[in-house]
Amino acid sequence: MASATAYGAMLLPTTTSNGGRCSPVPSYCISNKSSCINRKSKGISSVAGFSSSALSLSHPSFTLLPIPSLGNSLIRCQTMSTKEPKTGRNLLDNASNLLTNLLSGGRLGSMPTAEGAVSDLFGRPLFFSLYDWFLEHGSVYKLAFGPKAFVIVSDPIVARHILRENAFSYDKGVLAEILEPIMGKGLIPADLDTWKQRRRVIAPGFHALYLEAMVKVFTDCSERTILKVEKLLEEEVFQGRNMIELDLEAEFSSLALDIIGLGVFNYDFGSVTKESPVIKAVYGTLFEAEHRSTFYIPYWKIPLATWLVPRQWKFQNDLKVINNCLDGLIKNAKETRQETDVEKLQQRDYLNLKDASLLRFLVDMRGVDVDDRQLRDDLMTMLIAGHETTAAVLTWAVFLLAQNPLKIKKAQAEIDSVLGEGRLTFESVKKLEYIRLIIVEALRLYPQPPLLIRRSLREDQLPGGYKGDETGYSIPAGTDIFISLYNLHRSPYFWDKPNEFEPERFQVERKAEGIEGWAGFDPSRSPGALYPNEITSDFAFLPFGGGPRKCVGDQFALMESTVALAMLLQKFDVELKGSPESVELVTGATIHTKYGMWCRLQHRSNC
Ligand code: HEM
């Protein structure tokens, strides 16, 4: 995915980069959105070549702005500030920066300014530039880009102010504009009044017994993936080979789709093993959402575009297929409604319910007679929000692990001692501490989405943050802000060895050491939490955002990823098919690969 509009990205071409590490010569591959769409392939490539059909992913809660694609240098050596500053500015750049200052940038007063050149969008990944500018200008700076200015925030104190302390002075700006045609009044793009009503109803749906029941859904679905791999391996053994090559990103995408369908509306897409018109429509919709987020003009608003532009026509058809499917599920749930108080709903015997889904919970809640349209928007939002993000976390966790065989062994040793050959349960998730930390460390290095988007509804005074202006920065109403989770999670001020894959880091307290206004990282600050979060890190670690708009599905997604990864490593050894450098990255709402995460899998050698 890519850049700046719908998911925050609006208007920029996607850049791609190699995902390799420690290669001396960075090389960037820039391509337009459509060519950067992920490929979903079913099956294996036994030695070379892989077949693929189009797929794309996106978590709609966010997305990026004129965005950032990861520069390979970002990934390379997992460090970022390595490139020569760009010096040459062409006529277009100068004109565009002049416009910026005239039209909007000037209103941001004394804030440090990074002058983005329009040519940067094409010449180097903007994401890489955002990190460089952070190191150069500090953790709150103005990015003057063309006729627009954006404020880039890479500091926990400032992020806390925007997301929690003054949360209702901000909305999702351009992100909401792009997602509204797809998600209607779902939580992400909803207006404040609708959001308040629906959040109050949806959040209690992710209660403890529901999550416990979901662990069974996670294991059942992961088992299908494991069986599929086993079967493919068996076929290879017949041919005298003991390993297969598989695009794990595509497999995780199917797995996450099956899980979200069952968990949210009790619908089995069965996408691990088959294709269907509904599955195709889901991927088609995600593709369009991603395209919108990266295109220069809101072409979908052009009168008659729906009828005249073939891709718009297809998009409307895809939406219709999904909506029909969701409408059928809603109708069925309403016909079998058993109205119950929330407290009683939360105490149902979820492990033995035929339908433990969130839809059932929402429909059965007493006193909430929500119309079908709103329910459909809620389901669509969660389908999109919960799918690609989780698939991406698993993909990057495997990418990082595959480069650290010792950490794979350590993870497998934990799995053996907790599970042996046995089946995973809710109780075992609690014991799989190292696997859980691998998941959060993957989210630290590859946050999904890498940026959060906000627009100020009124004038505000941002804090200066660490090393910033002591008096802070005043911003006018209408300021577009990007909280760069990527910068925040790799900030040298808040993390030791920020670019290294070190799951163990979360076990150790990190004192604030003179950083005024930041409480440091302290695992004991959130007693009982299974995973580090924005509270334990005081907003230095924000993979699910923070404050009132924090992700509602965070525990669902974390447990899902923990289960899927543990079950994979319980059975198989995994390595990358090619070098890490050959994994090209594409960014947008989430960070994904250009051609898939091709891995070699074989039965474990050490069990
Ligand atoms: C690893 C997986 C996931 C990640 C990294 C993730 C990340 C996020 C982030 C960062 C936000 C906040 C966006 C903002 O402040 O602008 C968010 C919001 C949201 N997420 Fe997730 N998410 C994940 C999985 C899920 C799942 C599984 C669901 C539902 C089943 C879900 C549903 C939502 C919803 C509905 C919101 C909007 C909340 C609101 O505005 O009240 N997400 N997510």
XYZ file of C-alpha atoms and ligand atoms in Angstrom:
650
model
C 0.000 0.000 0.000
C 1.038 3.370 -0.156
C 0.646 6.861 0.531
C -1.396 9.747 1.253
C -5.117 9.881 1.077
C -7.644 7.405 1.810
C -5.885 5.923 4.541
C -4.341 9.045 5.051
C -2.285 8.976 2.146
C -3.869 10.745 -0.613
C -2.214 11.375 -3.698
C 1.094 9.774 -3.802
C 2.555 6.985 -5.723
C 3.638 4.013 -3.815
C 7.265 3.346 -3.507
C 8.736 0.021 -2.854
C 11.988 -1.078 -1.507
C 13.945 -4.121 -0.759
C 13.448 -5.511 2.642
C 16.971 -6.519 3.076
C 19.413 -5.717 5.764
C 22.924 -4.461 5.743
C 23.307 -4.097 2.067
C 25.690 -1.306 1.238
C 23.884 0.032 -1.782
C 20.286 0.877 -1.278
C 18.162 0.539 -4.346
C 14.650 1.803 -4.618
C 11.946 0.562 -6.789
C 9.230 3.037 -7.346
C 6.034 2.004 -8.862
C 2.512 3.170 -9.079
C -0.121 1.764 -6.850
C -1.572 -0.830 -9.049
C 1.695 -2.529 -9.651
C 2.436 -2.500 -5.970
C -0.527 -4.518 -4.990
C 0.244 -7.629 -3.184
C -0.038 -10.882 -4.941
C -2.011 -13.612 -3.440
C -0.975 -16.956 -4.644
C -2.447 -20.219 -3.754
C -0.194 -23.174 -3.611
C 3.494 -23.673 -3.734
C 6.330 -22.994 -5.969
C 8.387 -26.082 -5.696
C 11.504 -24.563 -7.079
C 10.993 -21.466 -9.039
C 8.290 -19.139 -10.217
C 5.066 -18.565 -8.503
C 1.623 -18.026 -9.713
C -0.382 -15.263 -8.266
C -3.673 -13.593 -8.448
C -4.201 -10.076 -7.341
C -4.807 -9.299 -3.755
C -4.368 -6.288 -1.718
C -4.731 -5.484 1.866
C -5.508 -2.616 3.985
C -6.404 -1.594 7.470
C -8.587 1.301 7.171
C -8.146 2.827 10.446
C -5.411 4.731 9.125
C -3.273 5.271 6.323
C -0.822 7.400 5.186
C -0.312 10.554 3.794
C 1.903 11.684 1.212
C 3.463 8.786 2.284
C 6.011 7.004 3.098
C 6.992 3.972 1.710
C 9.681 2.313 3.498
C 12.925 3.000 1.953
C 15.005 -0.025 1.720
C 17.520 1.782 3.695
C 14.975 1.788 6.413
C 15.065 -1.859 6.437
C 18.573 -2.235 5.449
C 20.549 -2.728 8.584
C 17.294 -1.653 10.106
C 18.657 1.761 10.395
C 17.531 4.792 8.693
C 19.612 7.849 8.651
C 22.094 6.741 6.124
C 21.461 8.658 3.004
C 23.063 11.713 1.627
C 20.775 14.671 2.019
C 19.118 15.568 -1.213
C 20.397 18.871 -2.429
C 19.122 19.546 -5.924
C 15.762 21.282 -6.188
C 14.133 21.786 -9.492
C 11.833 24.552 -10.609
C 8.760 22.548 -9.671
C 10.097 21.979 -6.167
C 10.784 25.642 -5.618
C 7.402 26.686 -6.939
C 5.682 24.106 -4.808
C 7.444 25.165 -1.627
C 6.674 28.776 -2.292
C 3.023 27.830 -2.639
C 3.172 25.910 0.596
C 4.444 28.857 2.519
C 1.900 31.144 0.998
C -1.095 28.896 1.415
C -0.701 27.061 4.649
C 2.773 26.454 5.939
C 3.147 29.995 7.204
C 0.377 29.503 9.743
C 2.418 26.946 11.611
C 4.632 29.606 13.049
C 7.927 28.715 14.636
C 7.799 24.993 14.057
C 10.928 23.535 12.433
C 10.340 22.978 8.748
C 11.421 20.161 6.504
C 11.022 21.202 2.953
C 9.922 18.216 0.966
C 10.629 18.425 -2.697
C 7.919 17.224 -5.008
C 10.657 15.259 -6.688
C 11.228 13.428 -3.377
C 7.987 11.668 -4.007
C 9.468 10.051 -7.013
C 13.135 9.982 -6.177
C 13.211 8.335 -2.782
C 10.768 6.785 -0.400
C 9.088 9.486 1.593
C 8.945 7.264 4.629
C 12.674 7.186 4.693
C 12.721 10.958 4.397
C 10.275 11.318 7.294
C 12.698 9.513 9.553
C 15.685 11.509 8.348
C 13.815 14.754 8.858
C 12.832 13.609 12.337
C 16.489 13.178 13.267
C 17.372 16.489 11.647
C 14.487 18.736 12.740
C 13.188 17.085 15.890
C 10.097 15.220 16.835
C 7.589 17.872 15.811
C 8.199 19.436 12.453
C 6.302 20.923 9.609
C 6.591 19.195 6.296
C 6.016 21.636 3.527
C 4.921 19.665 0.557
C 3.503 21.332 -2.482
C 0.618 23.575 -1.606
C 0.081 21.809 1.692
C 1.811 21.544 5.027
C 1.632 18.611 7.378
C 2.831 18.299 10.918
C 4.849 15.169 11.561
C 4.916 13.981 15.165
C 7.438 11.414 16.406
C 7.302 12.006 20.152
C 5.315 10.147 22.848
C 4.463 13.261 24.859
C 2.983 15.002 21.836
C 1.250 11.814 20.652
C -0.309 11.414 24.099
C -1.634 14.966 23.920
C -3.261 14.426 20.521
C -4.579 10.921 21.074
C -5.610 11.037 24.699
C -5.411 14.345 26.526
C -7.053 16.463 23.842
C -8.466 13.686 21.683
C -11.772 15.333 20.844
C -10.081 18.342 19.312
C -9.075 16.104 16.415
C -10.799 13.962 13.843
C -9.489 11.619 11.191
C -9.512 14.216 8.433
C -8.816 12.904 5.022
C -8.862 9.303 6.181
C -12.534 9.526 7.036
C -13.299 11.146 3.680
C -11.788 8.248 1.805
C -13.193 5.452 3.900
C -16.739 6.728 4.144
C -17.865 5.291 0.778
C -16.743 1.849 1.934
C -17.414 1.853 5.662
C -20.279 4.329 5.858
C -20.739 5.165 9.518
C -18.493 2.429 10.875
C -16.279 3.368 13.844
C -13.341 4.553 11.800
C -14.928 7.204 9.552
C -18.022 7.878 11.724
C -18.995 11.371 12.850
C -18.508 11.995 16.564
C -22.111 11.351 17.633
C -22.369 8.056 15.755
C -18.912 7.044 16.961
C -19.845 7.618 20.616
C -23.002 5.528 20.316
C -21.421 2.652 18.429
C -18.165 2.518 20.394
C -20.191 2.174 23.612
C -21.912 -0.862 22.146
C -19.076 -2.509 20.230
C -16.224 -2.277 22.760
C -17.960 -4.471 25.399
C -18.307 -7.154 22.719
C -14.568 -7.936 23.031
C -14.971 -9.241 26.596
C -12.919 -11.965 28.290
C -15.151 -14.963 27.535
C -15.489 -13.940 23.898
C -11.704 -13.740 23.547
C -11.348 -17.125 25.204
C -13.805 -18.625 22.708
C -11.964 -16.921 19.882
C -8.766 -18.763 20.794
C -10.575 -21.893 19.680
C -11.485 -20.216 16.376
C -7.832 -19.151 15.971
C -6.572 -22.677 16.573
C -9.174 -24.311 14.321
C -8.388 -21.943 11.464
C -4.612 -22.178 11.970
C -4.966 -25.928 11.918
C -6.370 -25.715 8.396
C -3.301 -23.790 7.321
C -1.035 -26.322 9.029
C -2.877 -29.199 7.345
C -2.524 -27.510 3.998
C 1.235 -27.161 4.501
C 1.473 -30.771 5.699
C -0.315 -31.936 2.580
C 1.914 -29.930 0.302
C 4.952 -31.296 2.105
C 3.698 -34.831 1.707
C 3.387 -34.318 -2.033
C 6.953 -33.044 -2.134
C 8.210 -36.022 -0.166
C 6.754 -38.180 -2.912
C 8.989 -36.320 -5.324
C 12.011 -36.902 -3.098
C 12.109 -33.397 -1.606
C 11.650 -32.517 2.027
C 10.669 -28.887 1.786
C 8.213 -26.588 0.088
C 8.357 -23.000 -0.970
C 5.334 -21.013 -0.017
C 4.263 -17.396 0.007
C 3.499 -17.071 3.690
C 2.106 -13.568 3.295
C -0.656 -14.951 1.062
C -1.304 -17.788 3.507
C -1.532 -15.402 6.453
C -3.896 -13.231 4.475
C -6.253 -16.163 3.888
C -5.971 -17.266 7.486
C -6.744 -13.775 8.814
C -9.748 -13.473 6.492
C -11.205 -16.765 7.707
C -10.679 -15.766 11.329
C -12.205 -12.308 11.030
C -15.242 -13.715 9.199
C -15.939 -16.266 11.912
C -15.096 -13.985 14.828
C -17.064 -10.963 13.695
C -20.083 -12.429 11.888
C -19.841 -16.201 12.131
C -19.229 -16.610 8.413
C -16.688 -19.091 7.158
C -14.939 -17.680 4.095
C -12.912 -20.899 3.928
C -10.310 -18.943 2.006
C -7.384 -21.081 3.168
C -8.662 -23.806 0.900
C -10.839 -22.185 -1.744
C -11.778 -19.106 -3.745
C -15.328 -17.774 -3.882
C -17.144 -14.757 -5.311
C -17.373 -13.228 -1.836
C -13.657 -13.679 -1.203
C -12.874 -12.135 -4.565
C -15.179 -9.223 -3.777
C -13.434 -8.637 -0.421
C -10.036 -8.500 -2.082
C -11.423 -6.326 -4.875
C -12.769 -3.861 -2.324
C -9.511 -3.765 -0.423
C -7.681 -3.187 -3.671
C -9.871 -0.211 -4.509
C -9.547 1.213 -1.002
C -5.819 1.036 -1.343
C -5.872 2.592 -4.778
C -7.959 5.492 -3.554
C -5.548 6.121 -0.766
C -2.742 6.662 -3.162
C -4.243 8.399 -6.114
C -3.781 12.034 -6.875
C -7.364 13.020 -7.432
C -10.546 11.727 -5.817
C -11.680 10.222 -9.098
C -14.511 8.364 -7.410
C -16.257 11.670 -6.753
C -16.391 12.606 -10.409
C -20.038 12.637 -11.532
C -21.015 9.440 -13.341
C -17.608 7.874 -12.588
C -19.408 4.900 -11.102
C -20.974 4.157 -14.445
C -18.271 5.288 -16.828
C -15.061 4.041 -15.231
C -14.795 0.239 -15.384
C -12.873 -0.076 -12.119
C -15.565 1.978 -10.351
C -18.227 -0.202 -11.787
C -16.378 -3.285 -10.595
C -15.901 -1.730 -7.186
C -19.629 -1.071 -6.867
C -20.293 -4.665 -7.848
C -17.822 -5.980 -5.293
C -19.438 -3.854 -2.612
C -22.816 -5.205 -3.622
C -21.618 -8.815 -3.279
C -20.217 -8.183 0.210
C -23.224 -6.142 1.276
C -25.604 -8.881 0.145
C -23.619 -11.413 2.125
C -23.584 -9.194 5.238
C -27.266 -8.312 4.838
C -28.132 -12.020 4.786
C -26.138 -12.618 7.961
C -27.735 -9.627 9.688
C -31.216 -10.724 8.670
C -30.578 -14.193 10.014
C -29.151 -12.847 13.289
C -32.150 -10.547 13.756
C -34.632 -13.327 13.080
C -33.046 -15.386 15.845
C -32.578 -12.476 18.243
C -32.652 -13.197 21.978
C -32.660 -9.821 23.683
C -30.447 -9.852 26.786
C -28.727 -7.379 29.158
C -25.088 -6.675 28.462
C -23.868 -8.259 31.700
C -25.729 -11.474 30.925
C -24.534 -11.424 27.344
C -20.970 -11.309 28.594
C -21.559 -14.364 30.757
C -22.914 -16.669 28.067
C -21.246 -20.028 27.651
C -19.211 -18.856 24.666
C -17.119 -21.991 24.388
C -20.235 -24.009 23.633
C -22.220 -21.487 21.635
C -22.807 -22.306 18.014
C -22.478 -18.651 17.186
C -20.102 -16.738 19.459
C -19.670 -13.878 17.005
C -19.673 -10.183 17.661
C -22.702 -9.802 15.386
C -24.700 -12.079 17.683
C -23.657 -9.925 20.658
C -24.587 -6.670 18.905
C -27.973 -7.930 17.768
C -28.904 -9.515 21.102
C -28.019 -6.490 23.233
C -31.109 -5.246 25.028
C -32.304 -1.763 24.226
C -30.116 -1.323 21.166
C -32.317 -1.450 18.112
C -29.801 -0.559 15.537
C -30.767 -0.361 11.893
C -29.383 -2.853 9.385
C -27.374 -0.232 7.543
C -25.429 0.750 10.677
C -24.771 -2.888 11.540
C -23.494 -3.522 8.056
C -21.137 -0.527 8.317
C -19.863 -1.845 11.649
C -19.202 -5.306 10.238
C -17.556 -3.996 7.080
C -15.290 -1.758 9.168
C -14.146 -4.617 11.342
C -13.719 -6.948 8.407
C -11.324 -4.530 6.762
C -9.708 -3.297 9.975
C -9.019 -6.746 11.331
C -7.833 -8.537 8.271
C -4.772 -7.065 6.649
C -3.225 -5.742 9.829
C -3.001 -9.135 11.447
C -1.760 -10.788 8.276
C 0.978 -8.155 8.078
C 2.071 -8.684 11.679
C 2.514 -12.395 11.044
C 4.350 -11.732 7.798
C 6.915 -9.415 9.383
C 7.297 -11.586 12.461
C 8.334 -14.445 10.174
C 10.587 -12.136 8.165
C 12.422 -11.052 11.316
C 12.583 -14.536 12.801
C 13.868 -16.081 9.596
C 16.934 -13.873 9.927
C 17.436 -14.923 13.539
C 17.571 -18.741 13.693
C 18.591 -18.650 17.348
C 15.410 -16.810 18.203
C 13.403 -19.398 16.272
C 15.009 -22.105 18.397
C 14.260 -20.168 21.563
C 10.631 -19.763 20.482
C 10.341 -23.460 19.633
C 11.837 -24.429 22.982
C 9.140 -22.383 24.705
C 6.417 -23.941 22.552
C 7.709 -27.442 23.339
C 7.769 -26.796 27.050
C 4.305 -25.235 27.119
C 2.512 -27.359 24.510
C 4.634 -30.359 23.649
C 2.712 -31.933 20.802
C -0.543 -30.718 22.320
C -3.173 -28.274 21.274
C -3.054 -24.607 22.067
C -5.603 -23.138 24.505
C -6.364 -19.778 26.084
C -4.320 -20.865 29.121
C -1.318 -21.712 26.983
C -1.368 -18.260 25.340
C -0.727 -16.888 28.822
C 2.363 -19.083 29.126
C 3.813 -18.369 25.685
C 5.562 -15.209 26.778
C 8.356 -15.252 24.221
C 5.970 -15.763 21.296
C 3.878 -12.854 22.532
C 6.959 -10.661 22.713
C 7.986 -11.640 19.177
C 4.595 -10.423 17.969
C 4.863 -7.066 19.697
C 8.464 -6.605 18.613
C 7.361 -7.209 15.010
C 4.691 -4.554 15.548
C 7.288 -2.173 16.934
C 9.561 -2.499 13.912
C 6.741 -2.744 11.375
C 3.747 -0.895 12.785
C 0.493 -1.471 10.896
C -0.317 1.256 9.990
C 2.988 3.116 10.138
C 1.223 6.486 10.542
C -1.879 7.703 12.330
C -3.787 10.564 10.763
C -5.513 13.437 12.474
C -6.874 16.878 11.594
C -7.295 19.568 14.241
C -10.884 20.733 14.660
C -9.848 23.867 16.508
C -6.743 25.800 17.403
C -4.478 23.898 19.777
C -1.156 24.191 21.573
C 0.971 21.077 21.087
C 3.552 20.308 23.764
C 7.155 20.687 22.657
C 8.021 17.077 23.434
C 11.534 15.861 24.116
C 14.137 18.332 22.853
C 11.368 20.492 21.345
C 10.417 24.103 22.006
C 9.653 24.492 25.725
C 6.636 26.662 24.978
C 5.244 24.121 22.548
C 3.767 24.796 19.128
C 0.492 26.434 18.301
C -1.473 24.997 15.418
C -4.544 26.417 13.705
C -7.793 24.554 13.101
C -7.590 22.326 10.042
C -3.966 21.278 10.519
C -3.252 17.825 9.120
C -1.107 15.755 11.449
C 0.688 12.488 10.997
C 1.799 10.663 14.075
C 4.589 8.524 12.739
C 4.451 5.268 14.657
C 7.392 4.146 12.597
C 9.545 7.034 13.871
C 8.208 6.740 17.392
C 8.904 3.012 17.565
C 12.432 3.461 16.251
C 13.259 6.645 18.104
C 16.820 6.571 19.458
C 15.620 8.704 22.397
C 13.161 6.151 23.720
C 14.569 2.781 22.669
C 17.956 1.133 23.059
C 19.243 -0.267 19.774
C 15.986 0.875 18.178
C 16.472 -0.861 14.839
C 17.313 -4.302 16.205
C 14.918 -7.198 16.541
C 15.076 -7.850 20.274
C 11.818 -9.255 21.725
C 13.532 -9.495 25.122
C 13.635 -5.690 25.383
C 10.050 -5.664 26.643
C 11.009 -7.651 29.740
C 13.232 -4.884 31.051
C 12.220 -1.598 32.628
C 13.593 1.508 30.922
C 13.819 4.584 33.070
C 12.916 7.995 31.701
C 16.465 9.197 32.450
C 15.808 12.886 32.571
C 13.199 13.002 29.828
C 10.746 15.387 31.413
C 7.117 14.504 30.860
C 7.754 10.865 29.884
C 7.340 8.115 32.466
C 9.660 5.547 30.864
C 8.859 1.949 29.983
C 7.650 -0.093 32.921
C 5.991 -3.491 32.393
C 4.465 -3.330 35.877
C 2.417 -0.242 35.015
C -0.272 -2.346 33.404
C -0.731 -5.268 35.809
C -2.251 -8.339 34.226
C -1.686 -7.121 30.657
C -0.460 -9.948 28.452
C 1.199 -7.590 25.997
C 3.151 -4.327 26.337
C 0.998 -1.343 25.432
C 0.754 2.446 25.383
C 0.405 2.539 29.165
C 3.515 0.496 29.949
C 5.491 2.561 27.434
C 3.807 5.910 28.175
C 2.928 6.342 24.491
C 6.317 5.348 23.072
C 4.765 2.095 21.762
C 1.469 2.653 19.992
C 0.733 -0.168 17.576
C -2.976 0.101 18.355
C -3.090 3.844 18.913
C -4.167 5.172 22.306
C -6.905 7.165 24.004
C -10.576 6.929 23.061
C -9.955 5.934 19.425
C -7.670 3.057 20.354
C -8.228 -0.124 18.383
C -11.133 -2.168 19.749
C -9.676 -5.412 18.387
C -6.181 -5.213 19.898
C -6.399 -8.263 22.183
C -8.225 -10.242 19.500
C -5.451 -9.490 17.005
C -2.579 -10.110 19.414
C -3.912 -13.466 20.513
C -4.733 -14.451 16.965
C -1.155 -13.694 15.892
C 0.306 -15.486 18.909
C -1.723 -18.616 18.209
C -0.977 -18.692 14.483
C 2.759 -18.133 14.941
C 3.065 -20.678 17.753
C 1.224 -23.332 15.735
C 3.406 -22.739 12.703
C 6.664 -22.946 14.663
C 5.439 -25.958 16.612
C 5.520 -27.958 13.383
C 7.889 -26.325 10.963
C 11.270 -24.733 10.475
C 11.049 -21.627 8.337
C 13.613 -19.741 6.318
C 13.398 -17.112 3.616
C 13.556 -18.420 0.089
C 15.786 -15.585 -1.073
C 17.882 -12.987 0.666
C 16.160 -10.476 2.952
C 17.139 -7.848 0.383
C 15.021 -9.556 -2.230
C 11.851 -8.960 -0.242
C 10.541 -5.737 -1.712
C 8.373 -3.626 0.505
C 5.289 -1.692 -0.333
C 3.661 0.609 2.141
C 0.293 2.171 2.534
C -2.229 1.407 5.194
C 0.057 -1.414 6.163
C 3.534 -2.450 5.218
C 3.501 -5.437 2.935
C 5.609 -7.062 0.282
C 5.557 -6.491 -3.410
C 5.872 -10.090 -4.515
C 5.055 -12.087 -1.417
C 7.030 -13.442 1.523
C 8.414 -16.551 -0.103
C 9.697 -18.983 2.473
C 11.027 -22.512 2.645
C 9.230 -24.721 5.097
C 10.130 -28.170 6.326
C 9.265 -30.359 9.255
C 11.208 -29.367 12.336
C 14.587 -30.932 12.676
C 14.916 -30.590 16.435
C 11.841 -32.269 17.791
C -2.526 -6.465 14.448
C -3.755 -6.089 14.105
C -4.278 -4.693 14.263
C -3.591 -3.517 14.342
C -2.080 -3.300 14.311
C -4.569 -2.473 14.503
C -4.255 -1.137 14.646
C -5.190 -0.154 14.879
C -4.872 1.218 15.151
C -3.465 1.794 15.210
C -6.037 1.878 15.337
C -6.191 3.332 15.727
C -6.221 4.211 14.519
C -6.226 5.682 14.850
O -6.117 6.082 16.002
O -6.316 6.439 13.903
C -7.112 0.934 15.143
C -8.451 1.238 15.211
C -9.453 0.318 15.012
N -9.303 -1.034 14.841
Fe -7.582 -2.044 14.737
N -5.820 -3.033 14.496
C -5.681 -4.392 14.376
C -6.687 -5.325 14.380
C -8.026 -5.046 14.502
C -9.077 -6.030 14.613
C -8.849 -7.549 14.657
C -10.257 -5.357 14.672
C -11.668 -5.872 14.804
C -11.995 -7.116 14.957
C -9.933 -3.934 14.606
C -10.859 -2.932 14.610
C -10.549 -1.596 14.727
C -11.557 -0.552 14.826
C -13.060 -0.759 14.736
C -10.864 0.644 15.002
C -11.474 2.034 15.157
C -11.669 2.313 16.631
C -12.324 3.647 16.890
O -12.097 4.600 16.148
O -13.068 3.711 17.873
N -8.573 -3.798 14.506
N -6.569 -0.307 14.873
